PDB file of C-alpha atoms in Angstrom:
ATOM      1  CA  PRO U 999       2.458  -0.334 -48.677  1.00 46.00           C
ATOM      2  CA  GLU U1000       1.181   2.885 -47.145  1.00 46.00           C
ATOM      3  CA  ARG U1001       3.749   5.223 -45.635  1.00 48.00           C
ATOM      4  CA  ARG U1002       3.283   6.194 -42.015  1.00 45.00           C
ATOM      5  CA  GLN U1003       3.902   9.859 -41.272  1.00 46.00           C
ATOM      6  CA  VAL U1004       6.734  10.738 -38.930  1.00 40.00           C
ATOM      7  CA  GLY U1005       5.418  11.222 -35.387  1.00 43.00           C
ATOM      8  CA  ALA U1006       2.069   9.595 -36.154  1.00 46.00           C
ATOM      9  CA  ALA U1007       0.467   7.602 -33.352  1.00 47.00           C
ATOM     10  CA  PRO U1008       0.744   3.835 -33.742  1.00 51.00           C
ATOM     11  CA  ALA U1009      -2.317   1.775 -34.498  1.00 48.00           C
ATOM     12  CA  GLY U1010      -4.450   1.182 -31.431  1.00 46.00           C
ATOM     13  CA  ALA U1011      -3.088   4.220 -29.559  1.00 46.00           C
ATOM     14  CA  LEU U1012      -6.423   6.039 -29.801  1.00 45.00           C
ATOM     15  CA  SER U1013      -8.355   3.138 -28.277  1.00 59.00           C
ATOM     16  CA  SER U1014      -5.828   2.856 -25.451  1.00 72.00           C
ATOM     17  CA  GLY U1015      -6.175   6.563 -24.751  1.00 80.00           C
ATOM     18  CA  TRP U1016      -9.952   6.360 -24.580  1.00 88.00           C
ATOM     19  CA  LEU U1017      -9.699   3.611 -21.962  1.00 89.00           C
ATOM     20  CA  TRP U1018      -8.395   6.235 -19.549  1.00 92.00           C
ATOM     21  CA  VAL U1019     -11.875   7.801 -19.530  1.00 93.00           C
ATOM     22  CA  PRO U1020     -13.747   4.859 -17.915  1.00 94.00           C
ATOM     23  CA  PHE U1021     -10.753   4.127 -15.690  1.00 95.00           C
ATOM     24  CA  LEU U1022     -10.699   7.666 -14.289  1.00 95.00           C
ATOM     25  CA  LEU U1023     -14.500   7.796 -14.017  1.00 96.00           C
ATOM     26  CA  LEU U1024     -14.582   4.553 -12.040  1.00 95.00           C
ATOM     27  CA  SER U1025     -11.700   5.750  -9.868  1.00 95.00           C
ATOM     28  CA  GLY U1026     -13.517   9.005  -9.211  1.00 95.00           C
ATOM     29  CA  ALA U1027     -16.718   7.148  -8.339  1.00 95.00           C
ATOM     30  CA  LEU U1028     -14.914   5.008  -5.770  1.00 94.00           C
ATOM     31  CA  ALA U1029     -13.167   8.079  -4.358  1.00 94.00           C
ATOM     32  CA  LEU U1030     -16.526   9.841  -4.024  1.00 94.00           C
ATOM     33  CA  VAL U1031     -18.018   6.837  -2.231  1.00 92.00           C
ATOM     34  CA  SER U1032     -15.027   6.852   0.111  1.00 91.00           C
ATOM     35  CA  ARG U1033     -15.541  10.536   0.910  1.00 91.00           C
ATOM     36  CA  LEU U1034     -19.275  10.186   1.512  1.00 89.00           C
ATOM     37  CA  ARG U1035     -19.012   7.005   3.583  1.00 85.00           C
ATOM     38  CA  VAL U1036     -19.109   7.568   7.356  1.00 80.00           C
ATOM     39  CA  PRO U1037     -17.191   4.918   9.337  1.00 80.00           C
ATOM     40  CA  HIS U1038     -19.091   2.886  11.915  1.00 76.00           C
ATOM     41  CA  PRO U1039     -18.525   4.109  15.515  1.00 76.00           C
ATOM     42  CA  TYR U1040     -16.778   0.833  16.383  1.00 74.00           C
ATOM     43  CA  ASN U1041     -14.401   0.800  13.402  1.00 77.00           C
ATOM     44  CA  ASP U1042     -10.653   0.711  14.053  1.00 78.00           C
ATOM     45  CA  ILE U1043     -10.154   3.978  12.174  1.00 83.00           C
ATOM     46  CA  TRP U1044     -11.350   5.956  15.224  1.00 85.00           C
ATOM     47  CA  VAL U1045      -8.608   4.399  17.354  1.00 81.00           C
ATOM     48  CA  TYR U1046      -5.986   5.378  14.769  1.00 82.00           C
ATOM     49  CA  LEU U1047      -7.377   8.891  14.514  1.00 86.00           C
ATOM     50  CA  ALA U1048      -7.347   9.209  18.303  1.00 83.00           C
ATOM     51  CA  TYR U1049      -3.639   8.345  18.305  1.00 82.00           C
ATOM     52  CA  ALA U1050      -2.984  10.765  15.427  1.00 83.00           C
ATOM     53  CA  ARG U1051      -4.718  13.577  17.305  1.00 84.00           C
ATOM     54  CA  GLU U1052      -2.789  12.636  20.461  1.00 83.00           C
ATOM     55  CA  PHE U1053       0.494  12.881  18.547  1.00 82.00           C
ATOM     56  CA  LEU U1054      -0.175  16.555  17.838  1.00 81.00           C
ATOM     57  CA  SER U1055       0.305  17.489  21.508  1.00 79.00           C
ATOM     58  CA  ALA U1056       1.953  14.534  23.281  1.00 73.00           C
ATOM     59  CA  GLU U1057       5.540  14.859  24.498  1.00 73.00           C
ATOM     60  CA  ASN U1058       6.104  11.087  24.309  1.00 72.00           C
ATOM     61  CA  LEU U1059       4.467   9.430  21.326  1.00 70.00           C
ATOM     62  CA  ALA U1060       2.257   6.389  22.009  1.00 65.00           C
ATOM     63  CA  LEU U1061       3.267   6.325  25.681  1.00 64.00           C
ATOM     64  CA  TYR U1062      -0.340   6.550  26.840  1.00 66.00           C
ATOM     65  CA  GLU U1063      -3.507   5.034  25.393  1.00 68.00           C
ATOM     66  CA  PRO U1064      -5.598   7.972  24.046  1.00 71.00           C
ATOM     67  CA  TYR U1065      -9.034   6.819  25.245  1.00 67.00           C
ATOM     68  CA  PHE U1066      -8.441   5.943  28.909  1.00 66.00           C
ATOM     69  CA  GLY U1067      -4.985   7.402  29.537  1.00 64.00           C
ATOM     70  CA  ARG U1068      -3.417   4.083  30.555  1.00 69.00           C
ATOM     71  CA  MET U1069       0.176   3.223  29.712  1.00 67.00           C
ATOM     72  CA  THR U1070       0.406   1.697  26.232  1.00 68.00           C
ATOM     73  CA  GLU U1071       1.668  -1.849  26.508  1.00 68.00           C
ATOM     74  CA  LEU U1072       3.282  -3.754  23.648  1.00 64.00           C
ATOM     75  CA  SER U1073       1.487  -2.378  20.591  1.00 66.00           C
ATOM     76  CA  ARG U1074       2.248  -1.644  16.961  1.00 68.00           C
ATOM     77  CA  ALA U1075       1.145   1.945  17.669  1.00 70.00           C
ATOM     78  CA  GLN U1076       4.588   2.429  19.243  1.00 72.00           C
ATOM     79  CA  ILE U1077       6.351   1.751  15.929  1.00 71.00           C
ATOM     80  CA  ASN U1078       3.605   2.853  13.541  1.00 78.00           C
ATOM     81  CA  GLY U1079       4.979   5.367  11.067  1.00 82.00           C
ATOM     82  CA  TRP U1080       1.623   5.676   9.331  1.00 87.00           C
ATOM     83  CA  LEU U1081       0.174   7.445  12.372  1.00 85.00           C
ATOM     84  CA  LEU U1082       3.104   9.862  12.283  1.00 86.00           C
ATOM     85  CA  VAL U1083       2.370  10.628   8.630  1.00 87.00           C
ATOM     86  CA  GLN U1084      -1.255  11.441   9.415  1.00 89.00           C
ATOM     87  CA  ALA U1085      -0.294  13.618  12.367  1.00 87.00           C
ATOM     88  CA  SER U1086       2.362  15.405  10.301  1.00 88.00           C
ATOM     89  CA  LEU U1087      -0.073  16.100   7.470  1.00 91.00           C
ATOM     90  CA  SER U1088      -2.573  17.429   9.995  1.00 90.00           C
ATOM     91  CA  ARG U1089      -0.021  19.790  11.553  1.00 89.00           C
ATOM     92  CA  ILE U1090       1.247  21.035   8.189  1.00 91.00           C
ATOM     93  CA  SER U1091      -2.209  21.607   6.725  1.00 91.00           C
ATOM     94  CA  GLY U1092      -3.888  22.813   9.904  1.00 90.00           C
ATOM     95  CA  ILE U1093      -6.778  20.395   9.290  1.00 91.00           C
ATOM     96  CA  ASP U1094      -8.064  18.196  12.101  1.00 91.00           C
ATOM     97  CA  PRO U1095      -6.949  14.537  11.647  1.00 90.00           C
ATOM     98  CA  VAL U1096     -10.530  13.277  11.419  1.00 89.00           C
ATOM     99  CA  GLU U1097     -11.467  15.651   8.604  1.00 92.00           C
ATOM    100  CA  LEU U1098      -8.096  15.249   6.903  1.00 92.00           C
ATOM    101  CA  VAL U1099      -8.135  11.437   6.795  1.00 91.00           C
ATOM    102  CA  LEU U1100     -11.818  10.834   6.048  1.00 91.00           C
ATOM    103  CA  ASP U1101     -12.442  13.672   3.586  1.00 92.00           C
ATOM    104  CA  TYR U1102      -9.094  14.049   1.820  1.00 93.00           C
ATOM    105  CA  LEU U1103      -6.570  11.294   2.485  1.00 93.00           C
ATOM    106  CA  ALA U1104      -8.855   8.261   2.028  1.00 93.00           C
ATOM    107  CA  PRO U1105     -10.281   9.346  -1.383  1.00 95.00           C
ATOM    108  CA  THR U1106      -6.772  10.191  -2.570  1.00 95.00           C
ATOM    109  CA  LEU U1107      -5.496   6.769  -1.500  1.00 95.00           C
ATOM    110  CA  VAL U1108      -8.349   5.103  -3.407  1.00 96.00           C
ATOM    111  CA  VAL U1109      -7.193   6.730  -6.655  1.00 96.00           C
ATOM    112  CA  PHE U1110      -3.519   6.003  -5.999  1.00 96.00           C
ATOM    113  CA  ALA U1111      -4.261   2.371  -5.136  1.00 96.00           C
ATOM    114  CA  LEU U1112      -5.988   1.896  -8.496  1.00 96.00           C
ATOM    115  CA  LEU U1113      -3.047   3.592 -10.224  1.00 97.00           C
ATOM    116  CA  ALA U1114      -0.690   1.214  -8.409  1.00 96.00           C
ATOM    117  CA  PHE U1115      -2.766  -1.719  -9.669  1.00 96.00           C
ATOM    118  CA  TYR U1116      -2.580  -0.246 -13.181  1.00 96.00           C
ATOM    119  CA  ALA U1117       1.209   0.043 -12.876  1.00 95.00           C
ATOM    120  CA  LEU U1118       1.485  -3.618 -11.847  1.00 95.00           C
ATOM    121  CA  ALA U1119      -0.762  -4.719 -14.710  1.00 95.00           C
ATOM    122  CA  ARG U1120       1.181  -2.541 -17.167  1.00 95.00           C
ATOM    123  CA  THR U1121       4.449  -4.110 -15.985  1.00 94.00           C
ATOM    124  CA  ILE U1122       3.222  -7.698 -16.291  1.00 93.00           C
ATOM    125  CA  LEU U1123       1.003  -7.435 -19.378  1.00 92.00           C
ATOM    126  CA  ARG U1124       3.272  -4.972 -21.241  1.00 91.00           C
ATOM    127  CA  SER U1125       0.258  -3.239 -22.735  1.00 91.00           C
ATOM    128  CA  GLU U1126      -1.368   0.029 -21.760  1.00 93.00           C
ATOM    129  CA  ALA U1127      -4.740  -1.043 -23.131  1.00 93.00           C
ATOM    130  CA  ALA U1128      -4.676  -4.370 -21.275  1.00 93.00           C
ATOM    131  CA  ALA U1129      -3.567  -2.664 -18.052  1.00 94.00           C
ATOM    132  CA  LEU U1130      -6.338  -0.056 -18.281  1.00 94.00           C
ATOM    133  CA  LEU U1131      -8.900  -2.763 -18.998  1.00 94.00           C
ATOM    134  CA  ALA U1132      -7.664  -4.713 -15.958  1.00 95.00           C
ATOM    135  CA  GLY U1133      -7.870  -1.540 -13.870  1.00 95.00           C
ATOM    136  CA  CYS U1134     -11.449  -0.908 -14.994  1.00 95.00           C
ATOM    137  CA  LEU U1135     -12.421  -4.487 -14.129  1.00 95.00           C
ATOM    138  CA  CYS U1136     -10.785  -4.114 -10.714  1.00 94.00           C
ATOM    139  CA  ALA U1137     -12.678  -0.875 -10.020  1.00 94.00           C
ATOM    140  CA  LEU U1138     -15.934  -2.445 -11.231  1.00 94.00           C
ATOM    141  CA  PHE U1139     -15.359  -5.405  -8.922  1.00 94.00           C
ATOM    142  CA  PHE U1140     -15.089  -3.072  -5.928  1.00 93.00           C
ATOM    143  CA  LEU U1141     -18.151  -1.086  -7.023  1.00 91.00           C
ATOM    144  CA  ILE U1142     -20.224  -4.229  -7.446  1.00 90.00           C
ATOM    145  CA  HIS U1143     -19.209  -5.509  -4.020  1.00 85.00           C
ATOM    146  CA  LEU U1144     -20.073  -2.336  -2.142  1.00 83.00           C
ATOM    147  CA  SER U1145     -22.441  -3.013   0.734  1.00 73.00           C
ATOM    148  CA  PRO U1146     -23.210  -1.572   4.188  1.00 60.00           C
ATOM    149  CA  SER U1147     -20.997  -4.296   5.658  1.00 63.00           C
ATOM    150  CA  ILE U1148     -17.388  -3.141   5.920  1.00 61.00           C
ATOM    151  CA  SER U1149     -16.211  -6.747   5.491  1.00 70.00           C
ATOM    152  CA  SER U1150     -17.195  -6.733   1.806  1.00 77.00           C
ATOM    153  CA  PHE U1151     -14.410  -6.329  -0.753  1.00 84.00           C
ATOM    154  CA  GLY U1152     -15.536  -2.893  -1.888  1.00 84.00           C
ATOM    155  CA  GLY U1153     -16.420  -1.858   1.648  1.00 82.00           C
ATOM    156  CA  GLU U1154     -12.903  -2.605   2.839  1.00 86.00           C
ATOM    157  CA  PHE U1155     -11.381  -0.785  -0.115  1.00 89.00           C
ATOM    158  CA  VAL U1156     -13.294   2.491   0.188  1.00 88.00           C
ATOM    159  CA  GLY U1157     -13.940   2.377   3.937  1.00 86.00           C
ATOM    160  CA  ARG U1158     -10.673   1.166   5.434  1.00 87.00           C
ATOM    161  CA  ILE U1159      -7.974   2.132   2.951  1.00 90.00           C
ATOM    162  CA  ALA U1160      -6.697   4.872   5.290  1.00 89.00           C
ATOM    163  CA  GLU U1161      -5.848   2.225   7.920  1.00 87.00           C
ATOM    164  CA  ASP U1162      -2.278   1.002   8.083  1.00 87.00           C
ATOM    165  CA  LYS U1163      -2.668  -2.659   7.079  1.00 87.00           C
ATOM    166  CA  PHE U1164      -4.950  -1.787   4.167  1.00 90.00           C
ATOM    167  CA  VAL U1165      -2.486   0.822   2.906  1.00 92.00           C
ATOM    168  CA  ALA U1166       0.120  -1.939   2.925  1.00 91.00           C
ATOM    169  CA  ARG U1167      -2.194  -4.270   0.989  1.00 92.00           C
ATOM    170  CA  PHE U1168      -3.731  -1.965  -1.591  1.00 94.00           C
ATOM    171  CA  LEU U1169      -0.907   0.544  -2.154  1.00 93.00           C
ATOM    172  CA  PHE U1170       2.480  -0.930  -1.262  1.00 93.00           C
ATOM    173  CA  LEU U1171       1.901  -4.529  -2.375  1.00 94.00           C
ATOM    174  CA  PRO U1172       1.275  -3.893  -6.108  1.00 95.00           C
ATOM    175  CA  VAL U1173       4.235  -1.508  -6.334  1.00 95.00           C
ATOM    176  CA  LEU U1174       6.552  -4.009  -4.616  1.00 94.00           C
ATOM    177  CA  LEU U1175       5.346  -6.826  -6.860  1.00 94.00           C
ATOM    178  CA  ALA U1176       6.019  -4.683  -9.926  1.00 94.00           C
ATOM    179  CA  LEU U1177       9.543  -3.889  -8.720  1.00 94.00           C
ATOM    180  CA  ALA U1178      10.214  -7.574  -8.000  1.00 93.00           C
ATOM    181  CA  PHE U1179       8.961  -8.553 -11.448  1.00 93.00           C
ATOM    182  CA  VAL U1180      11.110  -5.953 -13.196  1.00 93.00           C
ATOM    183  CA  TYR U1181      14.183  -6.949 -11.175  1.00 92.00           C
ATOM    184  CA  LEU U1182      13.776 -10.633 -12.022  1.00 89.00           C
ATOM    185  CA  GLU U1183      13.597  -9.638 -15.680  1.00 87.00           C
ATOM    186  CA  GLY U1184      17.174  -8.440 -15.309  1.00 81.00           C
ATOM    187  CA  ARG U1185      16.800  -4.664 -15.514  1.00 79.00           C
ATOM    188  CA  GLY U1186      19.395  -3.722 -12.896  1.00 83.00           C
ATOM    189  CA  LEU U1187      20.155  -3.543  -9.187  1.00 89.00           C
ATOM    190  CA  ARG U1188      18.426  -0.169  -8.829  1.00 92.00           C
ATOM    191  CA  TYR U1189      15.092  -1.994  -8.801  1.00 93.00           C
ATOM    192  CA  LEU U1190      16.316  -4.268  -6.023  1.00 92.00           C
ATOM    193  CA  ALA U1191      17.413  -1.187  -4.058  1.00 92.00           C
ATOM    194  CA  ALA U1192      13.981   0.395  -4.550  1.00 93.00           C
ATOM    195  CA  PHE U1193      12.366  -2.883  -3.498  1.00 94.00           C
ATOM    196  CA  ALA U1194      14.443  -2.991  -0.300  1.00 92.00           C
ATOM    197  CA  LEU U1195      13.631   0.646   0.508  1.00 92.00           C
ATOM    198  CA  LEU U1196       9.893   0.063   0.087  1.00 92.00           C
ATOM    199  CA  CYS U1197      10.136  -3.046   2.266  1.00 91.00           C
ATOM    200  CA  CYS U1198      11.453  -0.795   5.044  1.00 88.00           C
ATOM    201  CA  SER U1199       8.589   1.617   4.387  1.00 89.00           C
ATOM    202  CA  VAL U1200       5.878  -1.027   4.498  1.00 89.00           C
ATOM    203  CA  MET U1201       7.387  -2.413   7.716  1.00 86.00           C
ATOM    204  CA  ALA U1202       7.079   1.049   9.258  1.00 84.00           C
ATOM    205  CA  VAL U1203       3.455   1.290   8.109  1.00 87.00           C
ATOM    206  CA  HIS U1204       2.345  -2.109   9.437  1.00 83.00           C
ATOM    207  CA  PRO U1205       4.452  -5.165  10.394  1.00 79.00           C
ATOM    208  CA  ALA U1206       1.937  -7.483   8.720  1.00 82.00           C
ATOM    209  CA  GLY U1207       2.588  -5.682   5.445  1.00 85.00           C
ATOM    210  CA  LEU U1208       6.021  -7.281   5.206  1.00 86.00           C
ATOM    211  CA  ALA U1209       4.443 -10.700   5.714  1.00 87.00           C
ATOM    212  CA  ILE U1210       1.942 -10.023   2.912  1.00 89.00           C
ATOM    213  CA  VAL U1211       4.751  -8.939   0.606  1.00 90.00           C
ATOM    214  CA  GLY U1212       6.929 -11.869   1.659  1.00 89.00           C
ATOM    215  CA  LEU U1213       4.239 -14.434   0.883  1.00 90.00           C
ATOM    216  CA  SER U1214       3.440 -12.898  -2.491  1.00 90.00           C
ATOM    217  CA  VAL U1215       7.012 -12.301  -3.631  1.00 90.00           C
ATOM    218  CA  GLY U1216       8.148 -15.612  -2.131  1.00 88.00           C
ATOM    219  CA  GLY U1217       5.556 -17.568  -4.096  1.00 90.00           C
ATOM    220  CA  PHE U1218       6.432 -15.697  -7.263  1.00 88.00           C
ATOM    221  CA  GLY U1219      10.143 -16.333  -6.644  1.00 88.00           C
ATOM    222  CA  LEU U1220       9.600 -20.055  -6.155  1.00 90.00           C
ATOM    223  CA  VAL U1221       7.742 -20.286  -9.459  1.00 90.00           C
ATOM    224  CA  HIS U1222      10.505 -18.312 -11.171  1.00 88.00           C
ATOM    225  CA  VAL U1223      13.180 -20.651  -9.816  1.00 89.00           C
ATOM    226  CA  ALA U1224      11.125 -23.746 -10.694  1.00 90.00           C
ATOM    227  CA  LEU U1225      10.941 -22.580 -14.300  1.00 88.00           C
ATOM    228  CA  ASN U1226      14.691 -21.804 -14.398  1.00 88.00           C
ATOM    229  CA  LEU U1227      16.266 -24.542 -12.286  1.00 86.00           C
ATOM    230  CA  ARG U1228      19.571 -24.537 -14.185  1.00 85.00           C
ATOM    231  CA  ASP U1229      19.859 -20.765 -14.429  1.00 86.00           C
ATOM    232  CA  ARG U1230      22.236 -19.468 -11.742  1.00 87.00           C
ATOM    233  CA  ALA U1231      21.205 -15.877 -12.438  1.00 86.00           C
ATOM    234  CA  ALA U1232      17.588 -16.721 -11.560  1.00 87.00           C
ATOM    235  CA  TRP U1233      18.685 -18.238  -8.246  1.00 90.00           C
ATOM    236  CA  ALA U1234      20.852 -15.179  -7.505  1.00 90.00           C
ATOM    237  CA  LYS U1235      18.042 -12.739  -8.217  1.00 90.00           C
ATOM    238  CA  VAL U1236      15.550 -14.608  -6.040  1.00 91.00           C
ATOM    239  CA  ALA U1237      18.172 -14.751  -3.287  1.00 91.00           C
ATOM    240  CA  GLY U1238      18.568 -10.983  -3.620  1.00 90.00           C
ATOM    241  CA  LEU U1239      14.846 -10.449  -3.098  1.00 91.00           C
ATOM    242  CA  ALA U1240      14.908 -12.770  -0.081  1.00 91.00           C
ATOM    243  CA  ALA U1241      17.881 -10.881   1.376  1.00 90.00           C
ATOM    244  CA  ALA U1242      16.032  -7.577   0.960  1.00 89.00           C
ATOM    245  CA  LEU U1243      12.981  -8.957   2.773  1.00 88.00           C
ATOM    246  CA  LEU U1244      14.956 -10.533   5.610  1.00 86.00           C
ATOM    247  CA  GLY U1245      17.274  -7.548   5.887  1.00 84.00           C
ATOM    248  CA  VAL U1246      14.418  -5.407   7.174  1.00 82.00           C
ATOM    249  CA  LEU U1247      14.169  -7.689  10.212  1.00 78.00           C
ATOM    250  CA  SER U1248      17.924  -7.858  10.821  1.00 79.00           C
ATOM    251  CA  ILE U1249      18.322  -4.534  12.664  1.00 74.00           C
ATOM    252  CA  PRO U1250      15.679  -5.139  15.364  1.00 73.00           C
ATOM    253  CA  ALA U1251      16.737  -8.794  15.639  1.00 75.00           C
ATOM    254  CA  LEU U1252      20.401  -7.880  16.164  1.00 79.00           C
ATOM    255  CA  TYR U1253      19.443  -5.216  18.710  1.00 72.00           C
ATOM    256  CA  VAL U1254      17.362  -7.662  20.744  1.00 74.00           C
ATOM    257  CA  LEU U1255      20.071 -10.360  20.600  1.00 78.00           C
ATOM    258  CA  ALA U1256      22.840  -7.933  21.554  1.00 79.00           C
ATOM    259  CA  THR U1257      21.089  -6.093  24.391  1.00 77.00           C
ATOM    260  CA  GLY U1258      18.230  -8.336  25.470  1.00 72.00           C
ATOM    261  CA  ASN U1259      15.975  -5.269  25.568  1.00 70.00           C
ATOM    262  CA  SER U1260      12.715  -4.684  23.724  1.00 66.00           C
ATOM    263  CA  PHE U1261      13.242  -2.889  20.397  1.00 63.00           C
ATOM    264  CA  THR U1262       9.752  -1.410  20.680  1.00 63.00           C
ATOM    265  CA  ALA U1263      10.570   0.112  24.076  1.00 61.00           C
ATOM    266  CA  PHE U1264      13.795   1.565  22.638  1.00 61.00           C
ATOM    267  CA  LEU U1265      11.864   3.269  19.831  1.00 59.00           C
TER     268      LEU U1265
END
């Protein structure tokens, strides 16, 4: 048999490396489309950007509605950490929130969302080549389904990714699914701790994000338990994921039960 030199790349490594070229080109194309796309005047992004601009000078965050100056009633804007991130980036960089989000943040999120999808595929498929191929197919799917309508799959991805609920779907969800998968494989409690921390983060970005994660991870956990009915460790790990998801809701729930006051008003 032929001897392999020490430090030589394994067979197939070259082909896997070349797959990064189409993956990055497709990611760059989607990022460019996101930068060039101008949101419709009635899109929700303008409401978010109005709040972000208001946060730069307001003494009480989300106390007043930015368009008409009325008191903000019960709204997720009062607990929306994603708006605070945009306002903070705007203050640090000195760039207006509109220019910052549309020209810089959205294209960057497009690339990071595709990298998050690649990370999930790499975790599940255990192959760099297969994960890159899946990432290329995902990017091609979005490119094919680009249309003037923002309700199309590609239109939502490149046009609304800077909005809170779409950040939760395209960026946080694949990372949380990858962490859940690795934890169920038995690789340590540190992955459960990271999963719980990101659950808190996605809750601060958009409350619906936790529901999206809960449905996805819950379905995956049920399948895992169904395939390992007699394995106590499988039940314990799924229970740990459920505790991490429900634990995010425990603090506001306990506050409301103990005081009877609105947790949103307290924040």
